[in-house]
CSV table of C-alpha atoms in Angstrom, one decimal:
chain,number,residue,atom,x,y,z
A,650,UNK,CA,0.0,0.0,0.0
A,651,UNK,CA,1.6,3.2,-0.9
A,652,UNK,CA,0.8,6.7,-0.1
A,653,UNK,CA,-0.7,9.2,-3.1
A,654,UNK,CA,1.8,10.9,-5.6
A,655,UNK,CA,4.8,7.8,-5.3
A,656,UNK,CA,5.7,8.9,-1.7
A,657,UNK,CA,7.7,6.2,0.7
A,658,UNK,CA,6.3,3.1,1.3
A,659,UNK,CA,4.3,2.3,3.6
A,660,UNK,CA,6.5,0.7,7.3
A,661,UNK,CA,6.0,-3.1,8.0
A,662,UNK,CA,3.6,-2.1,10.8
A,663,UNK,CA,1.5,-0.6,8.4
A,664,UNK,CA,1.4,-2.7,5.9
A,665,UNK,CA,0.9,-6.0,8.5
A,666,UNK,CA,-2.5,-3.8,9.9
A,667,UNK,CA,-3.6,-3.0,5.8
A,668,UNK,CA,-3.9,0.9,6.9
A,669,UNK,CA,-2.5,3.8,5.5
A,670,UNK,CA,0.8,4.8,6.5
A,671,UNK,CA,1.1,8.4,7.8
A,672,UNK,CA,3.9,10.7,7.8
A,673,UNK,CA,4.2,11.3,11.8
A,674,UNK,CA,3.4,7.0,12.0
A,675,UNK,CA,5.5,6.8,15.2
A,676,UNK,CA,6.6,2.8,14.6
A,677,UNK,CA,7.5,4.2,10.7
A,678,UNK,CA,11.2,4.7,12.1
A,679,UNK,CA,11.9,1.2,13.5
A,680,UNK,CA,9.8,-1.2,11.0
A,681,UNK,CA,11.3,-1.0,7.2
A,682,UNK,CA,8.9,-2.4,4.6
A,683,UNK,CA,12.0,-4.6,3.6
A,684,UNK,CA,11.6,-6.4,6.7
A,685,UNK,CA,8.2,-7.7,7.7
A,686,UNK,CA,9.4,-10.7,10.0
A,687,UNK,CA,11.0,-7.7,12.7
A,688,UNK,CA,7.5,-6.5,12.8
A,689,UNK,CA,5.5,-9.6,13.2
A,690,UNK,CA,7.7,-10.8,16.1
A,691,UNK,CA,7.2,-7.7,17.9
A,692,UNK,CA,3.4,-7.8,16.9
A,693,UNK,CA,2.8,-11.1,18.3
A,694,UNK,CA,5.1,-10.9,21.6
A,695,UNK,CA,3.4,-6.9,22.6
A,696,UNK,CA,0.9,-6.1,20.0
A,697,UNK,CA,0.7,-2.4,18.5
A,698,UNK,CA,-1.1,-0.9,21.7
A,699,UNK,CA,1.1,-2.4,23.6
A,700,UNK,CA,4.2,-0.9,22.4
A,701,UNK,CA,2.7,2.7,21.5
A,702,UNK,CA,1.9,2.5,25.5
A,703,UNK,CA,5.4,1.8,26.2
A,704,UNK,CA,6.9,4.7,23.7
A,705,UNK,CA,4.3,7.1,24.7
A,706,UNK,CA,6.1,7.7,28.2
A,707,UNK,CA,9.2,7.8,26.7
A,708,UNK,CA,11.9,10.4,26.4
A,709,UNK,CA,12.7,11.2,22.3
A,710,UNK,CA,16.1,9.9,23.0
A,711,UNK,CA,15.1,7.1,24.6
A,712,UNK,CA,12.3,5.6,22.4
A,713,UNK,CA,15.4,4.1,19.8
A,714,UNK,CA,16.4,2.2,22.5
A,715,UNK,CA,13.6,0.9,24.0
A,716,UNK,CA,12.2,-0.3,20.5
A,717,UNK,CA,15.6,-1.9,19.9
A,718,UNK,CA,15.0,-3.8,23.4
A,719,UNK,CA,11.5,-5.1,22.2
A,720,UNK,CA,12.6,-6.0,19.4
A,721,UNK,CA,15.4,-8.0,20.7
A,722,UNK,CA,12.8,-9.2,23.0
A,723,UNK,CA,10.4,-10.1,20.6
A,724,UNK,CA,13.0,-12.3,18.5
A,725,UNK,CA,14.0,-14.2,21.4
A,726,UNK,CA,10.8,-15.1,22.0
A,727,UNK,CA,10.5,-15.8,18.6
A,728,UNK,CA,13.4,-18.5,18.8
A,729,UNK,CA,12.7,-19.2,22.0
A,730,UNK,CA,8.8,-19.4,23.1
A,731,UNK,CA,8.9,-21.1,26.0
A,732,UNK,CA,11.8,-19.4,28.0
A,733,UNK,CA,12.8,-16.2,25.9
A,734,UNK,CA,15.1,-13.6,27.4
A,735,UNK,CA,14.6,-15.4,30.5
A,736,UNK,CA,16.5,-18.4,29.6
A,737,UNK,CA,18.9,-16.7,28.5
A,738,UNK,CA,19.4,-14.7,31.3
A,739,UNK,CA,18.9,-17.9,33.8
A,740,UNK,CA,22.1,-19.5,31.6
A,741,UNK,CA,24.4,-16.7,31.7
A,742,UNK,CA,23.9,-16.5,35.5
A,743,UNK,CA,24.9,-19.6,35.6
A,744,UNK,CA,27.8,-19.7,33.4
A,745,UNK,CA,28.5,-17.0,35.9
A,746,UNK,CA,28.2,-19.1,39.2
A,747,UNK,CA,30.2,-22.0,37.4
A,748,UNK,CA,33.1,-19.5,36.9
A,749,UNK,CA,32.6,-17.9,39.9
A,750,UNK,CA,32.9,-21.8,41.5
A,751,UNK,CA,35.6,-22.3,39.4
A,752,UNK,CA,37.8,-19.4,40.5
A,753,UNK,CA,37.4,-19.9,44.0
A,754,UNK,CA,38.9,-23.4,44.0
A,755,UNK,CA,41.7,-22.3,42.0
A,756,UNK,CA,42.3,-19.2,44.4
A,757,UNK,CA,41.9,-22.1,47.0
A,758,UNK,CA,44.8,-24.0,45.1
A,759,UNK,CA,46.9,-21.1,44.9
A,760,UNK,CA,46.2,-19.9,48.2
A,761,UNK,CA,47.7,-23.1,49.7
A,762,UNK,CA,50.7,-22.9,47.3
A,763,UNK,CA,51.6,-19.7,48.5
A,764,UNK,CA,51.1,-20.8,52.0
A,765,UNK,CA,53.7,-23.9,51.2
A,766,UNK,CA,55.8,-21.4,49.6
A,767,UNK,CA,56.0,-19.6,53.2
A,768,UNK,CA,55.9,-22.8,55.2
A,769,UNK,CA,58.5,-24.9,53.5
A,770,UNK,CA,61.9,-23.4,53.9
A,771,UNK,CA,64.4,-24.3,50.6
A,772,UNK,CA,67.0,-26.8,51.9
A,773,UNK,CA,70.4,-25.0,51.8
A,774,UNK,CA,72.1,-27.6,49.0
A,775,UNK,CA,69.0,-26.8,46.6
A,776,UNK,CA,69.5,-24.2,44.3
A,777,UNK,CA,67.5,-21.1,44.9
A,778,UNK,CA,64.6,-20.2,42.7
A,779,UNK,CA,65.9,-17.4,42.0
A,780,UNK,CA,68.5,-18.6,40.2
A,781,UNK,CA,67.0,-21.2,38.6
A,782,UNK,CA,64.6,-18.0,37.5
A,783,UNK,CA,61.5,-18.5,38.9
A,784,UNK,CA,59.8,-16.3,41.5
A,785,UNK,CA,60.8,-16.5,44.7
A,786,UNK,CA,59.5,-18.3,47.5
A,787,UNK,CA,57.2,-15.4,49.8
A,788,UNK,CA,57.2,-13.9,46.8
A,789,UNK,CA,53.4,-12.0,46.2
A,790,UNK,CA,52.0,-12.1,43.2
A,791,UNK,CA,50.7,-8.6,42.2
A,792,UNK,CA,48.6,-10.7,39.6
A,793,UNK,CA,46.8,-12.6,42.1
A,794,UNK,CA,46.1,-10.1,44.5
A,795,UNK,CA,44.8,-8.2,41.9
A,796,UNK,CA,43.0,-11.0,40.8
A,797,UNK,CA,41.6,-11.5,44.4
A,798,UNK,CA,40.9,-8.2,44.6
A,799,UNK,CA,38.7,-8.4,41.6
A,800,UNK,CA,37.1,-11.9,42.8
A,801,UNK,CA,35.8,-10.5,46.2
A,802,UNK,CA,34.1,-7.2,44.1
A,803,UNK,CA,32.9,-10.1,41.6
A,804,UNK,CA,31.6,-11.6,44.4
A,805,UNK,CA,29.6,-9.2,46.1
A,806,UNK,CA,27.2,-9.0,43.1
A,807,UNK,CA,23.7,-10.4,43.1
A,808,UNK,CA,23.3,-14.1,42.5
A,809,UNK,CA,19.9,-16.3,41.9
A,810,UNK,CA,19.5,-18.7,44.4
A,811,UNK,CA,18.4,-21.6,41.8
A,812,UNK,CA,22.3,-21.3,40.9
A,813,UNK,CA,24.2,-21.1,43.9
A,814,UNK,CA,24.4,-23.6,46.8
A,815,UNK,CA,25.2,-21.1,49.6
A,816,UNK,CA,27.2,-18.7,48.7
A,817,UNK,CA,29.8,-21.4,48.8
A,818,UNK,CA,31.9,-20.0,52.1
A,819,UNK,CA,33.2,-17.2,49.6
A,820,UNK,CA,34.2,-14.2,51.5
A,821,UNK,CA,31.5,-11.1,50.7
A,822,UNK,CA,29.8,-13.4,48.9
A,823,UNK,CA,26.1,-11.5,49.1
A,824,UNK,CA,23.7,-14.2,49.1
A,825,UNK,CA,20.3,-13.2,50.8
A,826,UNK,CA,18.1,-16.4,49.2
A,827,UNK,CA,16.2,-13.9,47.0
A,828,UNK,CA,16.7,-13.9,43.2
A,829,UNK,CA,17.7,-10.4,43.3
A,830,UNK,CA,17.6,-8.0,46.7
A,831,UNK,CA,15.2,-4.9,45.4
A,832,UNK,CA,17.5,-2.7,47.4
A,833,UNK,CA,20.8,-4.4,46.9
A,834,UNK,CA,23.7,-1.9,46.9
A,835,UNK,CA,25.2,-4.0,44.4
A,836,UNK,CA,22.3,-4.1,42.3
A,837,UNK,CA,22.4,-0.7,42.1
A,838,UNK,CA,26.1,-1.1,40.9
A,839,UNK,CA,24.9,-3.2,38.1
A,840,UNK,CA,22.0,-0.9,37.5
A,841,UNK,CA,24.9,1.8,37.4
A,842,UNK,CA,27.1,-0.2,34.7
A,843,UNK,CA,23.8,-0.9,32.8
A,844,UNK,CA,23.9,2.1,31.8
A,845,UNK,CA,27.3,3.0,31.2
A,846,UNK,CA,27.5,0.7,29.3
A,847,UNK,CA,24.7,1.6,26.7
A,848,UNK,CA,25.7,5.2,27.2
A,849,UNK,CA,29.2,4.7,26.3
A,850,UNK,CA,28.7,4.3,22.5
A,851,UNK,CA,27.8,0.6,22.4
A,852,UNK,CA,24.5,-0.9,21.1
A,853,UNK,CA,22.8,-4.9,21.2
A,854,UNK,CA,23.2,-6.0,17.9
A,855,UNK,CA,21.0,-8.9,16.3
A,856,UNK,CA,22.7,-11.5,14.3
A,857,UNK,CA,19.7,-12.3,12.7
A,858,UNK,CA,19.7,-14.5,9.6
A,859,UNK,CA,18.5,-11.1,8.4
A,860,UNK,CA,21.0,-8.2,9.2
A,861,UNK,CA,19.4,-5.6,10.5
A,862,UNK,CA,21.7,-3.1,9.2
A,863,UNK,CA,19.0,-0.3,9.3
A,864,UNK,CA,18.5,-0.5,13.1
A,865,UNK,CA,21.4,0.7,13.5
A,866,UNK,CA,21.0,4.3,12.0
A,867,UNK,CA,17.9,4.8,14.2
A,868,UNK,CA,19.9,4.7,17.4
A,869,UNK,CA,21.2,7.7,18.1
A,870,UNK,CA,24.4,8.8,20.2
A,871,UNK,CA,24.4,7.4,23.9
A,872,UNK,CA,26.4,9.7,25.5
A,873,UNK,CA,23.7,12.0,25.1
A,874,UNK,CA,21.5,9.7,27.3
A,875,UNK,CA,24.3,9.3,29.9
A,876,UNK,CA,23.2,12.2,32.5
A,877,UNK,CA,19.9,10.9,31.9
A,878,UNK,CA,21.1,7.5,33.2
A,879,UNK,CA,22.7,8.7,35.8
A,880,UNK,CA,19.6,9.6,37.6
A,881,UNK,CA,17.9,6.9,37.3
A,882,UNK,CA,16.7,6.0,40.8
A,883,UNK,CA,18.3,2.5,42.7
A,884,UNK,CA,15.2,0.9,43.6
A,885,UNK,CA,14.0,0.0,40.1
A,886,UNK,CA,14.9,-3.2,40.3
A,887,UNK,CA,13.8,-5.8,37.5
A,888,UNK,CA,16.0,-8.6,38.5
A,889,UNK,CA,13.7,-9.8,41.6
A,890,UNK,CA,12.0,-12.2,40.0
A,891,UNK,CA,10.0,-13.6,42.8
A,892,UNK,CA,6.7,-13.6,41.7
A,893,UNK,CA,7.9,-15.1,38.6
A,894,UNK,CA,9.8,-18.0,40.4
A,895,UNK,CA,7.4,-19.4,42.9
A,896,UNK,CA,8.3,-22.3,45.1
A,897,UNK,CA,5.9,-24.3,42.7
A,898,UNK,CA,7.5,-23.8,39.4
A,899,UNK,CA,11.0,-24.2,40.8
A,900,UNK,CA,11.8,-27.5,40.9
A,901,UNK,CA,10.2,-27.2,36.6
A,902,UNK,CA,12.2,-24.3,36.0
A,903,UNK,CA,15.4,-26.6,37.4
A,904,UNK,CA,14.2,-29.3,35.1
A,905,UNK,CA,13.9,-27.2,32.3
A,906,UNK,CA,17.1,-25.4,33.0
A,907,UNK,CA,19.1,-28.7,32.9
A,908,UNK,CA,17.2,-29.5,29.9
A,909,UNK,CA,18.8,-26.0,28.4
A,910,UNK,CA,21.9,-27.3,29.6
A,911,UNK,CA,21.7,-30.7,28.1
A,912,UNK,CA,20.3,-29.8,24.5
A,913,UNK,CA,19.6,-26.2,24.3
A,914,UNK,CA,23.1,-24.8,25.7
A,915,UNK,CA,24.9,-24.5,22.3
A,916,UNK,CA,22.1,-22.4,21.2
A,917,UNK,CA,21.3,-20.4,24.1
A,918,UNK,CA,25.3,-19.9,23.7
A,919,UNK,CA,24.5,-18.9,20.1
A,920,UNK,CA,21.9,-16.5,21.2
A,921,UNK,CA,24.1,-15.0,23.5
A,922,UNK,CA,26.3,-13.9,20.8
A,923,UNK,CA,23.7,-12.4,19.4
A,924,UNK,CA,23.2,-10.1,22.2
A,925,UNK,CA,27.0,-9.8,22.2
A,926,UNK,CA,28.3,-5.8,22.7
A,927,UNK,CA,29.4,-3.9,19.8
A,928,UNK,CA,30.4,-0.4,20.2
A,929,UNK,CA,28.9,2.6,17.3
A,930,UNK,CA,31.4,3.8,15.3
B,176,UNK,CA,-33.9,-19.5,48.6
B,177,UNK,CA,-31.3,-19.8,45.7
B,178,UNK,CA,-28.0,-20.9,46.3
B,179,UNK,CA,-25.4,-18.9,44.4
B,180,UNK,CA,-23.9,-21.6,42.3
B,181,UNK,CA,-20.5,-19.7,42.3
B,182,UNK,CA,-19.8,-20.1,46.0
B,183,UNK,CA,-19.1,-24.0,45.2
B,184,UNK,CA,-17.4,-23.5,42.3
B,185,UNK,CA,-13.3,-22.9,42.1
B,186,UNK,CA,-12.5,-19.1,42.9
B,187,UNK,CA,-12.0,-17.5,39.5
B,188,UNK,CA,-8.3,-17.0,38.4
B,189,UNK,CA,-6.1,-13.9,38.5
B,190,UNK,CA,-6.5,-13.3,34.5
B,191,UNK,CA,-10.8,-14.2,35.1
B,192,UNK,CA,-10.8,-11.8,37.8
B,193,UNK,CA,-8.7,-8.8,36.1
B,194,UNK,CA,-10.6,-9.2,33.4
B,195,UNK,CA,-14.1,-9.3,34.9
B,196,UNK,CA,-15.3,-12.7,33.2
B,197,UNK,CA,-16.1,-15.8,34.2
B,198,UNK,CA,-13.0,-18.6,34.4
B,199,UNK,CA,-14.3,-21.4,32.9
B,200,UNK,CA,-12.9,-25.0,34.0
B,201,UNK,CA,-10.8,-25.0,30.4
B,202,UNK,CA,-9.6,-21.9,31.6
B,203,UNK,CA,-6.0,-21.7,30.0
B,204,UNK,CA,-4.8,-18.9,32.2
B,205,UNK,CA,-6.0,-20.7,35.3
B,206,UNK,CA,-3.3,-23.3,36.3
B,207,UNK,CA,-1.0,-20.5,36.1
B,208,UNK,CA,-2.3,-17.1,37.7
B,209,UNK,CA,-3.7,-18.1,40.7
B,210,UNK,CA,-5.8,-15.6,42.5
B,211,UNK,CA,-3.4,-15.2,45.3
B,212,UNK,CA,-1.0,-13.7,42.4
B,213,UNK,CA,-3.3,-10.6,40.5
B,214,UNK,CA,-0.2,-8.8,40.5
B,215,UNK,CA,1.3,-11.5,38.1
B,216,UNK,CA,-1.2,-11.3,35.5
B,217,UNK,CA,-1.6,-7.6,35.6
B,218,UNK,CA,1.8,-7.2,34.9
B,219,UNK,CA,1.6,-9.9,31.9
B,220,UNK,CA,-1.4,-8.3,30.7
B,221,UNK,CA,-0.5,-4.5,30.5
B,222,UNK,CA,2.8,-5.5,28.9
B,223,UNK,CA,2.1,-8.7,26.3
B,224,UNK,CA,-2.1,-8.7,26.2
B,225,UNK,CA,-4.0,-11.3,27.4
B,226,UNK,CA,-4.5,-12.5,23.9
B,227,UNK,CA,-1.1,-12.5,23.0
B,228,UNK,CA,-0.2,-14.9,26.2
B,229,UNK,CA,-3.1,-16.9,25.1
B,230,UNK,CA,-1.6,-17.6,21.5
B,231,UNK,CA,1.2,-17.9,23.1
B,232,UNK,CA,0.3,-20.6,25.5
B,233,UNK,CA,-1.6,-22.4,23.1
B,234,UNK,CA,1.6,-22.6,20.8
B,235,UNK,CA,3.8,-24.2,23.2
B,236,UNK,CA,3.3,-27.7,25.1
B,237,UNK,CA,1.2,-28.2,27.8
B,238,UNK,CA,3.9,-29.3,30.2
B,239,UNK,CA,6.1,-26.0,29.2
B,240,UNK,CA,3.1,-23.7,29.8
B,241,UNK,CA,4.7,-23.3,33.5
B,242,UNK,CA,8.0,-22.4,32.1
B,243,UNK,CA,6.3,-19.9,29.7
B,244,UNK,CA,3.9,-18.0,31.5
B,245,UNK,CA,7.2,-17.5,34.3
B,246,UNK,CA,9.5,-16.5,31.8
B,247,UNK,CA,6.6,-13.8,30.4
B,248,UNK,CA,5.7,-12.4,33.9
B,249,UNK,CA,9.3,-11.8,34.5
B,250,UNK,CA,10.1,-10.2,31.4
B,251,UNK,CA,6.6,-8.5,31.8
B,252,UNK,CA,8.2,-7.3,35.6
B,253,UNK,CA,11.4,-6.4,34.3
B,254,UNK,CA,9.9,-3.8,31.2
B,255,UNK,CA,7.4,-2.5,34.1
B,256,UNK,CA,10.0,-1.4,35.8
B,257,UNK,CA,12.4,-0.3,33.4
B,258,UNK,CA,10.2,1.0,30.1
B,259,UNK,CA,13.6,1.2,28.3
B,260,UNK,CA,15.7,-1.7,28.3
B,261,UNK,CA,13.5,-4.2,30.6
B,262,UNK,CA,15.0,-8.0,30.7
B,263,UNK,CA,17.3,-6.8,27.6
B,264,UNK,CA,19.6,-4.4,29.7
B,265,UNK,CA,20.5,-7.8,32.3
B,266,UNK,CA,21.3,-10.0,29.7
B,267,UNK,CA,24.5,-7.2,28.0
B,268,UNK,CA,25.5,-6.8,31.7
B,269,UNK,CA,25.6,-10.2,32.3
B,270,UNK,CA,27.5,-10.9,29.2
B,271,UNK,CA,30.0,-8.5,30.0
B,272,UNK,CA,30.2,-10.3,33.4
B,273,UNK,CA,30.6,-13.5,32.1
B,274,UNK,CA,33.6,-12.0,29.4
B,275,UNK,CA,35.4,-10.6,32.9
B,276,UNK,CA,35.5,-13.8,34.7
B,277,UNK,CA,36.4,-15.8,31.7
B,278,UNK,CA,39.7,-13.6,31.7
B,279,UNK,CA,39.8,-13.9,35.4
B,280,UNK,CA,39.7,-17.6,35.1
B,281,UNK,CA,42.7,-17.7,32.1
B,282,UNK,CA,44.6,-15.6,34.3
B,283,UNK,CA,44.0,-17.3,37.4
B,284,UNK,CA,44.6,-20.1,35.7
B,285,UNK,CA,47.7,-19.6,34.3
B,286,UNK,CA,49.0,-18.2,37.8
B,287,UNK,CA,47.7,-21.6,39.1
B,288,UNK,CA,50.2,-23.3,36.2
B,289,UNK,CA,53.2,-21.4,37.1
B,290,UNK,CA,52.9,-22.1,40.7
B,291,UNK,CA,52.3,-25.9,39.4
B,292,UNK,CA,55.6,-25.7,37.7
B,293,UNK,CA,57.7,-24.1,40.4
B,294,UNK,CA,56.5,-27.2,42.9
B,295,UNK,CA,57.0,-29.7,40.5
B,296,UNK,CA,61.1,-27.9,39.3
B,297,UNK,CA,61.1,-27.9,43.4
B,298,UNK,CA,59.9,-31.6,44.2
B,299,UNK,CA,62.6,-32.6,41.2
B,300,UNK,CA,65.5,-31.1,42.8
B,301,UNK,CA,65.3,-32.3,46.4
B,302,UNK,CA,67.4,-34.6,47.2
B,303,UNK,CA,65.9,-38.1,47.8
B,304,UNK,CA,62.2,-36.7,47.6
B,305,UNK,CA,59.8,-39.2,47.8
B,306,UNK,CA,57.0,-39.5,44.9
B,307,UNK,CA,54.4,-39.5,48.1
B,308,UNK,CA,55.3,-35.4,48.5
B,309,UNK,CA,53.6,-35.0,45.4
B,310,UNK,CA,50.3,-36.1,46.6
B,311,UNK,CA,50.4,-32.4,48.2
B,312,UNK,CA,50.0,-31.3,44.2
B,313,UNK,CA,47.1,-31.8,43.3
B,314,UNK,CA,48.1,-31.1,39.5
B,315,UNK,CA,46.6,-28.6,37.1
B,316,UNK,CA,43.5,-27.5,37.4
B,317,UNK,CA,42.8,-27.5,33.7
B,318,UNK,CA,41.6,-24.3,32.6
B,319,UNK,CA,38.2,-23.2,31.5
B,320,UNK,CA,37.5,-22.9,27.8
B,321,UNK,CA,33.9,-22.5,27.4
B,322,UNK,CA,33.1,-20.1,24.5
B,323,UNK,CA,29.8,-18.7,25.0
B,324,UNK,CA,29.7,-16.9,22.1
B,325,UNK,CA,29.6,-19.5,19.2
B,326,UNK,CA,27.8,-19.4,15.8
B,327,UNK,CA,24.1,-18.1,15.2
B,328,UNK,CA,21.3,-18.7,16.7
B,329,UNK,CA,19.6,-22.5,15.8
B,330,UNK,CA,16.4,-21.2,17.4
B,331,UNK,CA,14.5,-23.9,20.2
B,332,UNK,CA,13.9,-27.5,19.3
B,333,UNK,CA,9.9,-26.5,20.5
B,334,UNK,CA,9.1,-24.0,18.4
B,335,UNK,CA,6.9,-25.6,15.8
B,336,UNK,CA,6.5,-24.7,12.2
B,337,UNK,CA,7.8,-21.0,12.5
B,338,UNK,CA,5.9,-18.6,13.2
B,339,UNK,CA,4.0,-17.6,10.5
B,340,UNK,CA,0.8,-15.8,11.1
């Protein structure tokens, strides 16, 4: 359907609903013609009313964004229809507690090699280490304190219970038993790089059978947005899923996870690199 | 005097009662917004459309309904509270989280081999050192080299038929 005297045609939104495509239409920007399949994801995850509601209380700046999100959303869903973003976000939490687990027995490992380092005195016909070149016996390794250093600030962040088995005696290890704490400190840290992180330039990109090359010009430059993030107030937090993840559904949501692990964890990988961080420009 | 039928019948279900109809026994919102949850299904509702989780619903398998309707009503939670990114902005930040430990972990590891090293050059050069002090090594702790980020997406072995409409 095209508008009178050859003018653009109409957006996929338009065109899906069989109505005349208007000048101001506000979904125009983020639905080509060219690609109908964006639209009908989005369409059958929110509906149209749905996502003019969400625009409409938007900031200008922001409404790229948030349409990007939904759309990203909306194809997850679309790959995904039982678990979407959610499973997605269930496995990366824990790939996260798996390494988290991980690092903590090797900084148990090297903790007790350091400690034999101290304990164990070199016997006086032995050559030292340092002249056989390696480091030498006290000696602290700037790497691994730093590392520590970064493990116990790792540490401290939020951490679903249906991952974790107790926090797993790791020091500052913040594990209250709820998915998320709504007025976690540390999830206001995370809020915090949320939003540096879309401010600073970068942007999700889709690798969609279909490239969606256009998207990309819609968004417009983040560092604009970044004061705007900056007041964005700590207790909006989305992470406490508790009404989502009652006691009865748990014990599915554990099968269903191992199930993602077993068969579906090459593609939820896959899908992850679809969300993977690019930076504009 | 009449009885009122609907005082021995099952309380209606969140979606029913938010939506000011009756919940039939076939109900396909019922099994999964009870009434002691409104909160759930308004959330789902004003974000997705109770048609929309309908389709939806009916799409996917009975036994992964569960799974489903949790997954929408946290993503449905998530873009209530944050209009802008909702469930999208977690999943970068947890990527990038995942990225940091995965260096972490290399270099942790690699630490973890050079220590390795130094006990078993030390072990080698005592004199008369039995092969029992190297049950205090516990070896290498071989290194983690998961790639989450690997090919396209293959989409979910449930999804049936596309999803044309």
């Amino acid at each position: 359907m095209t508008l009178k005297g050859g003018a653009s045609q109409a957006c996929a939104a338009c065109k899906y609903q069989r109505r005349k495509c208007k000048p101001d239409c506000p979904l125009a920007p983020f639905f080509p013609a060219d690609q109908p399949e964006i639209f009908r994801n989005v369409h059958k995850l929110f509906g149209v009313s749905n996502i003019l509601k969400i625009l409409k209380g938007l900031h200008p700046n922001q409404k790229p964004i948030a349409m990007r999100s939904i759309i990203d959303q909306a194809n997850m869903r679309d790959w995904y229809p039982v678990h979407g973003c959610y499973g997605l976000i269930q496995n990366l939490q824990y790939q996260i507690q798996q390494a988290k687990e991980e690092l903590h027995a090797i900084y148990g490992q090297l903790e007790m090699y350091r400690q034999q380092n101290q304990i164990s005195p070199v016997p006086e016909d032995v050559p030292s280490q340092l002249e056989l070149g390696m480091a030498p016996p006290n000696g602290s390794l700037p790497l691994f304190h730093h590392t520590q250093q970064q493990y116990s600030a790792v540490a401290a962040l939020p951490i679903p219970p249906n991952h974790c088995s107790n926090n797993g005696g790791v020091a500052g290890y913040d594990n209250s038993g709820d998915v998320v704490p709504k007025d976690n400190v540390e999830n206001a840290l995370w809020m915090q790089n949320q939003y540096a992180n879309y401010s600073s330039g970068s942007t999700i990109q889709i690798a969609a059978p279909q490239p969606l090359d256009v998207q990309q010009e819609i968004v417009q430059d983040y560092d604009e947005l970044q004061p705007f993030f900056d007041t964005i107030d700590d207790a909006q937090s989305y992470m406490d899923s508790k009404e989502a993840c009652d006691s009865s559904s748990e014990s599915s949501l554990k099968d269903t996870r191992q199930s993602i692990e077993h068969a579906g964890k090459n593609e939820l990988k896959s899908a992850a690199a679809c969300f993977s961080l690019t930076s504009v420009n | 005097m009449k009885m009122a039928s609907s005082s021995y019948s099952n309380p209606p279900c969140a979606a029913c009662k938010f939506l000011r109809r009756k919940c039939l026994p076939d109900c396909v919102f019922a099994p999964y917004f009870p009434p002691e949850e409104p909160q759930k299904f308004a959330n789902v509702h004003k974000i997705f459309g109770a048609s929309n989780v309908s389709k939806l619903l009916n799409e996917v398998h009975p036994n992964q309904r569960e799974d489903a309707v949790n997954s929408l009503a946290y993503e449905a939670e998530a873009r209530m509270k944050d209009p802008v990114y909702g469930c999208v902005g977690a999943i970068s930040v947890l990527q990038r989280q995942v990225i940091r430990l995965q260096k972490e972990l290399d270099a942790t590891n690699a630490d973890l081999m050079r220590h390795a090293c130094n006990e078993m050059a030390n072990n080698s050069t005592l004199p008369g050192a039995n092969p029992g002090h190297n049950e205090n090594n516990p070896g290498f702790y071989y290194p983690s080299n998961y790639n989450p980020w690997s090919g396209g997406p293959s989409g979910d072995h449930d999804q049936g038929g596309g999803s044309s409409v």
